[in-house]
PDB file of C-alpha atoms and ligand atoms in Angstrom:
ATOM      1  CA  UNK A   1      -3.529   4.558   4.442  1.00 59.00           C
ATOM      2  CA  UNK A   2      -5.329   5.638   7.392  1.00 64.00           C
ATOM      3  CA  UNK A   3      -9.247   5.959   7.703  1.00 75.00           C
ATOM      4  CA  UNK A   4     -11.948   3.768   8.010  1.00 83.00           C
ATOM      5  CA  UNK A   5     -11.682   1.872   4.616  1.00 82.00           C
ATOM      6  CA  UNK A   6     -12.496  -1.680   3.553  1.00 87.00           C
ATOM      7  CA  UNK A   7     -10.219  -4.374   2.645  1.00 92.00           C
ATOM      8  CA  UNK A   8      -9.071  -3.621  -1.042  1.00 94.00           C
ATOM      9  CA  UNK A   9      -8.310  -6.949  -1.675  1.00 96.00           C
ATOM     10  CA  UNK A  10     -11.840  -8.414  -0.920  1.00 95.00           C
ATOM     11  CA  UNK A  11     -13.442  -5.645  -2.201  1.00 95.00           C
ATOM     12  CA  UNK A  12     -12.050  -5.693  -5.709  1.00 97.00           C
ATOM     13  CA  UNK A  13     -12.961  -9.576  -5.796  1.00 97.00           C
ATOM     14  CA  UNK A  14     -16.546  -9.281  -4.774  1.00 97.00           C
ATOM     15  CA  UNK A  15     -16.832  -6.131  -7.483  1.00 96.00           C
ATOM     16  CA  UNK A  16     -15.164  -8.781 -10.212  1.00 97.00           C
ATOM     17  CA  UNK A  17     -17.332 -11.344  -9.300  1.00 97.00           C
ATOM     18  CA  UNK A  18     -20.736  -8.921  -9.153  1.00 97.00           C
ATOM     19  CA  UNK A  19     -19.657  -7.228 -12.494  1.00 95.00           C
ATOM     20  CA  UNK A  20     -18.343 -10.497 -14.245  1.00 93.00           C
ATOM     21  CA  UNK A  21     -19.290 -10.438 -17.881  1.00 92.00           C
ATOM     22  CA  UNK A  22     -19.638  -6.624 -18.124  1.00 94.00           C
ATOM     23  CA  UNK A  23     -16.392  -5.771 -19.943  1.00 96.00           C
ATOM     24  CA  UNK A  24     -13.416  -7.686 -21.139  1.00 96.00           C
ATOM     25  CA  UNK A  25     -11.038  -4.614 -20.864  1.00 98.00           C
ATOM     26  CA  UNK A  26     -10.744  -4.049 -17.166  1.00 98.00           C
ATOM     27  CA  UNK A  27      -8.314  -1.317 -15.677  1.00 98.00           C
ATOM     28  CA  UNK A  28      -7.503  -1.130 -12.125  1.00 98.00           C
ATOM     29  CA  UNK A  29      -5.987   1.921 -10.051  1.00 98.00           C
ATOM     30  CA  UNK A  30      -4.878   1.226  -6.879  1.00 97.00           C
ATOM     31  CA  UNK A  31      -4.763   4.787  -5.230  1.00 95.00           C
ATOM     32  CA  UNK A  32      -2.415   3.578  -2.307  1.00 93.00           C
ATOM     33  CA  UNK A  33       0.864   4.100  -0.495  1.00 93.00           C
ATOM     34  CA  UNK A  34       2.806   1.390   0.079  1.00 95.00           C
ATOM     35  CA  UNK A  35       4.607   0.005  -2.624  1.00 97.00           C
ATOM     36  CA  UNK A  36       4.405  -3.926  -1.281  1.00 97.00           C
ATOM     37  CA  UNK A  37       0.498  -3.335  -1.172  1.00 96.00           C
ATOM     38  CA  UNK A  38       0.045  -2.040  -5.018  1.00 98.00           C
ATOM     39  CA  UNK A  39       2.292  -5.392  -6.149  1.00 98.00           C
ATOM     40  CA  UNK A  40       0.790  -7.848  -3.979  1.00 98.00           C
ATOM     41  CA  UNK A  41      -2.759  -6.420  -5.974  1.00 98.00           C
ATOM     42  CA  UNK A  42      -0.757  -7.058  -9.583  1.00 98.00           C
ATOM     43  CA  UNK A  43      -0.210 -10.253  -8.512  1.00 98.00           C
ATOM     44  CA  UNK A  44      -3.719 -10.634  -7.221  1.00 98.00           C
ATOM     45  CA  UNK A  45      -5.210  -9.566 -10.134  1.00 98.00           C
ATOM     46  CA  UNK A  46      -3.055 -11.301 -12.681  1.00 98.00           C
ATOM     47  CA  UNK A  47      -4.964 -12.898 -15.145  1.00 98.00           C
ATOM     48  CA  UNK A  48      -8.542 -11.506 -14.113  1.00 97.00           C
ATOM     49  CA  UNK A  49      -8.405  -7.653 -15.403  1.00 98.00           C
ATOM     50  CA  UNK A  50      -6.206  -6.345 -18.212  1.00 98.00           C
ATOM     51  CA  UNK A  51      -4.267  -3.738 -16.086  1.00 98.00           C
ATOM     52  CA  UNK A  52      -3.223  -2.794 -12.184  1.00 98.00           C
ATOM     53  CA  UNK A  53      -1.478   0.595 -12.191  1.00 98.00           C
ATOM     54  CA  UNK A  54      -0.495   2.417  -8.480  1.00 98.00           C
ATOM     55  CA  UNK A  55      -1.175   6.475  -7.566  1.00 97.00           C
ATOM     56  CA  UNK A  56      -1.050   8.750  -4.789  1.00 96.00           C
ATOM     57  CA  UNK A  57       2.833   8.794  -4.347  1.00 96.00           C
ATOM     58  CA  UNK A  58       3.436  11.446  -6.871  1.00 96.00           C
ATOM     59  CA  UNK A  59       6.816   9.227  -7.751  1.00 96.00           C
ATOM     60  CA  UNK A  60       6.922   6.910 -11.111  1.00 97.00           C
ATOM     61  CA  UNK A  61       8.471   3.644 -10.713  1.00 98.00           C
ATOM     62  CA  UNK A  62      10.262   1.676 -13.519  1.00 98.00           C
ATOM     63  CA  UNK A  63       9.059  -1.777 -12.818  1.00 98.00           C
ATOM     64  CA  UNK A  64       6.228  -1.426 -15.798  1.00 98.00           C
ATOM     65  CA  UNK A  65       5.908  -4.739 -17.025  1.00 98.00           C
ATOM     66  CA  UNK A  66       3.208  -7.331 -18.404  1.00 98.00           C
ATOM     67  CA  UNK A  67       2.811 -10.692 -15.761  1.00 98.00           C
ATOM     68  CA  UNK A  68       2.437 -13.910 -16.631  1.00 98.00           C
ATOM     69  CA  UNK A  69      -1.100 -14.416 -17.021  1.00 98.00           C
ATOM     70  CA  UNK A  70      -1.545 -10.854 -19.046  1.00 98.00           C
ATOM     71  CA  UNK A  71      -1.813  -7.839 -16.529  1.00 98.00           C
ATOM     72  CA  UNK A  72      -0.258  -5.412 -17.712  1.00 98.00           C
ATOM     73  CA  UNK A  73       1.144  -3.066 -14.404  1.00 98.00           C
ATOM     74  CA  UNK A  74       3.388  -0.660 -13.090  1.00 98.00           C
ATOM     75  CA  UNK A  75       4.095   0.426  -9.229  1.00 98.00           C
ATOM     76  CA  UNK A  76       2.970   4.211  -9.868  1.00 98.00           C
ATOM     77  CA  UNK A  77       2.242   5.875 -12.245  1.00 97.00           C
ATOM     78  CA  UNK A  78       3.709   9.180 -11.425  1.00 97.00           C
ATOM     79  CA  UNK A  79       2.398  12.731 -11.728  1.00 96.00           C
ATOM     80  CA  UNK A  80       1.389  15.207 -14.112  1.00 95.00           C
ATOM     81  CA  UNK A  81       2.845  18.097 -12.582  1.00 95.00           C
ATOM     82  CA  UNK A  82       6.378  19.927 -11.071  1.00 95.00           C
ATOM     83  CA  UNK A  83       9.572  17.552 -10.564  1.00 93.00           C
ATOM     84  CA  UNK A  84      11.327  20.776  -9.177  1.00 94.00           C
ATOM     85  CA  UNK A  85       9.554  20.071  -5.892  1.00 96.00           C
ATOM     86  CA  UNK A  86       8.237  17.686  -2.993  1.00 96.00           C
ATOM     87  CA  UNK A  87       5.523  15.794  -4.632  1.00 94.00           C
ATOM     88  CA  UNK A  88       3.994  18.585  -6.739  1.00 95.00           C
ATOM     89  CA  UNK A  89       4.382  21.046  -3.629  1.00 96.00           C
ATOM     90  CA  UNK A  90       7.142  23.941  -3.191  1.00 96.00           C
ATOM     91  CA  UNK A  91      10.460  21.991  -1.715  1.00 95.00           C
ATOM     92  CA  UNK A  92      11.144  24.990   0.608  1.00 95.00           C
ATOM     93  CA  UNK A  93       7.476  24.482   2.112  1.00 95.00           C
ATOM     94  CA  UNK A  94       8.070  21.400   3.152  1.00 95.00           C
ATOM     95  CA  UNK A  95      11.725  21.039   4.152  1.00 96.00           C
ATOM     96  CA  UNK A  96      10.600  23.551   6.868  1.00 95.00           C
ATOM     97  CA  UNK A  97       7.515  21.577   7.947  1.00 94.00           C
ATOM     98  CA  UNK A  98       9.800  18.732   8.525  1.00 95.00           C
ATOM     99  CA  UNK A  99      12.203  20.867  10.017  1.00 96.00           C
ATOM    100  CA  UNK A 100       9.425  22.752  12.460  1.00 96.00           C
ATOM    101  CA  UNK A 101       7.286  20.327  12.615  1.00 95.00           C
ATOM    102  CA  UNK A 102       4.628  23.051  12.229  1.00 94.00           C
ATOM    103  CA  UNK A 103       1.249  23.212  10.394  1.00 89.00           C
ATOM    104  CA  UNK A 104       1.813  25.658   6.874  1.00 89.00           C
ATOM    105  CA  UNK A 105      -0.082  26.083   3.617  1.00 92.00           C
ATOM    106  CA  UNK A 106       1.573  24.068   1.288  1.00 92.00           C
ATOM    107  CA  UNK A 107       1.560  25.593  -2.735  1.00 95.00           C
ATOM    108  CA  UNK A 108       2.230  24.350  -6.248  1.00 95.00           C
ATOM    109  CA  UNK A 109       5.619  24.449  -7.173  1.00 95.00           C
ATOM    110  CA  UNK A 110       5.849  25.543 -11.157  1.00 93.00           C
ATOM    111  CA  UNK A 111       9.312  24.524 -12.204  1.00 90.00           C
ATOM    112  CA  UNK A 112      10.045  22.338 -14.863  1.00 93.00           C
ATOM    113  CA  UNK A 113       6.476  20.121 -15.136  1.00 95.00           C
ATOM    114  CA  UNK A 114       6.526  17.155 -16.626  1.00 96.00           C
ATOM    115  CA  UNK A 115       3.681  14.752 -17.785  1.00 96.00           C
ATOM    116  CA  UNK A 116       3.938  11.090 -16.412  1.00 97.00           C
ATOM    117  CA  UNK A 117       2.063   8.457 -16.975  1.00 97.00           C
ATOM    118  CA  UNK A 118       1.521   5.117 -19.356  1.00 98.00           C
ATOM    119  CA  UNK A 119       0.811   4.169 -22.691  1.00 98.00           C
ATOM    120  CA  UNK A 120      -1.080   0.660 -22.838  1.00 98.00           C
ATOM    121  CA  UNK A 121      -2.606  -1.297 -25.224  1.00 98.00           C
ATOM    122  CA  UNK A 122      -5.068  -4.371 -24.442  1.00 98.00           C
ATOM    123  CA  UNK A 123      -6.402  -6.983 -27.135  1.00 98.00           C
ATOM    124  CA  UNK A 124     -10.233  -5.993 -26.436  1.00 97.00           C
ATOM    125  CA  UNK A 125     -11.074 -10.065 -27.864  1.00 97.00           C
ATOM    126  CA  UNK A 126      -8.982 -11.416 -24.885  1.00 97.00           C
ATOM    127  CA  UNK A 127      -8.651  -8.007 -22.033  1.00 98.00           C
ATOM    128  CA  UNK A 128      -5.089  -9.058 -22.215  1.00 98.00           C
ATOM    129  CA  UNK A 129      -2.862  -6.607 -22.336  1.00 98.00           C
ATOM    130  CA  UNK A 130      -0.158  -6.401 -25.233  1.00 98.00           C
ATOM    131  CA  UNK A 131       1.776  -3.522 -24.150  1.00 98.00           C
ATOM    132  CA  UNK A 132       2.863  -1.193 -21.304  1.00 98.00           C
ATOM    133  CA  UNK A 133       5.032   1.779 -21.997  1.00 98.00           C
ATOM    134  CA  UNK A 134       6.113   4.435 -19.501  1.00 97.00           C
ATOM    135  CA  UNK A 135       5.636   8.084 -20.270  1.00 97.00           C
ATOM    136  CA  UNK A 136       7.336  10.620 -19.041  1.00 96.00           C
ATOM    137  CA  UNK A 137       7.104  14.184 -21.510  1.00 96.00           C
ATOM    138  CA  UNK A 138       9.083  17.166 -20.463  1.00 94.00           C
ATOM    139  CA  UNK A 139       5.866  20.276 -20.667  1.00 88.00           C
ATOM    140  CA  UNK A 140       8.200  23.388 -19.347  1.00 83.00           C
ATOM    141  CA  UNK A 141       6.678  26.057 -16.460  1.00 77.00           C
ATOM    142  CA  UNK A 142       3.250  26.341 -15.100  1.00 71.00           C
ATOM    143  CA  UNK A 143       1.900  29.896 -15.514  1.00 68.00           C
TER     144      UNK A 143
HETATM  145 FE1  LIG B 201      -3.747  10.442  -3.055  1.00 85.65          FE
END
């Protein structure tokens, strides 16, 4: 992502390291875009906090899975919101932003909304985690 931000990596150490002790049950989100970045942080995290899930893309991945050393994690977890759009917004929006490549107020799409996310559960004596489960419910039309 663009901006003036810190290094995630190096920042979620230091915060480990400063709040070491404080909780067994850990839970990461890694609000970021690319893909390679959010499993290269699973991987980092393995074995240290009891979950690494990804946001901000809107789009759930299927790659939920628990690694080796008991991180539970999964690439993104989705949305709560319209699949009958472009990320939550109306498709027709944005097709013609792309197509213009013009400045418009993007809306909420309402069609067919669905509730994604994850189910996980995390042995509290150990913060490992003992199961990840993709959800993904069918909730109908916003109003
Ligand atoms: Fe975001």
């Amino acid at each position: 992502m663009p901006g003036n931000i810190d290094d995630p990596f190096r920042c979620v150490d230091a915060i480990l390291k400063e709040r070491a002790g404080f909780s067994r049950v850990v839970i990461v989100d890694m609000h970021a875009e690319a893909t390679s970045e959010k499993c290269a942080m699973g991987w980092f995290l393995d074995g240290r906090v009891s979950a690494v899930y990804g946001t901000h893309t809107h789009v759930q991945t299927a790659d939920e899975r628990i690694l080796p050393r008991g991180a539970a994690y999964i690439t993104d977890l989705g949305m709560c919101g319209p699949t009958d759009s472009v990320i939550g917004i109306e498709r027709e929006l944005v097709i013609e932003g792309f197509l213009s490549q013009l400045p418009r107020r993007f809306e909420v799409a309402k069609e067919n909304v669905i509730l994604q996310g994850i189910v996980l559960e995390v042995d509290e004596t150990t913060g490992k985690a003992v199961e990840i489960r993709r959800l993904r419910v069918p909730w109908g039309e916003a109003e």
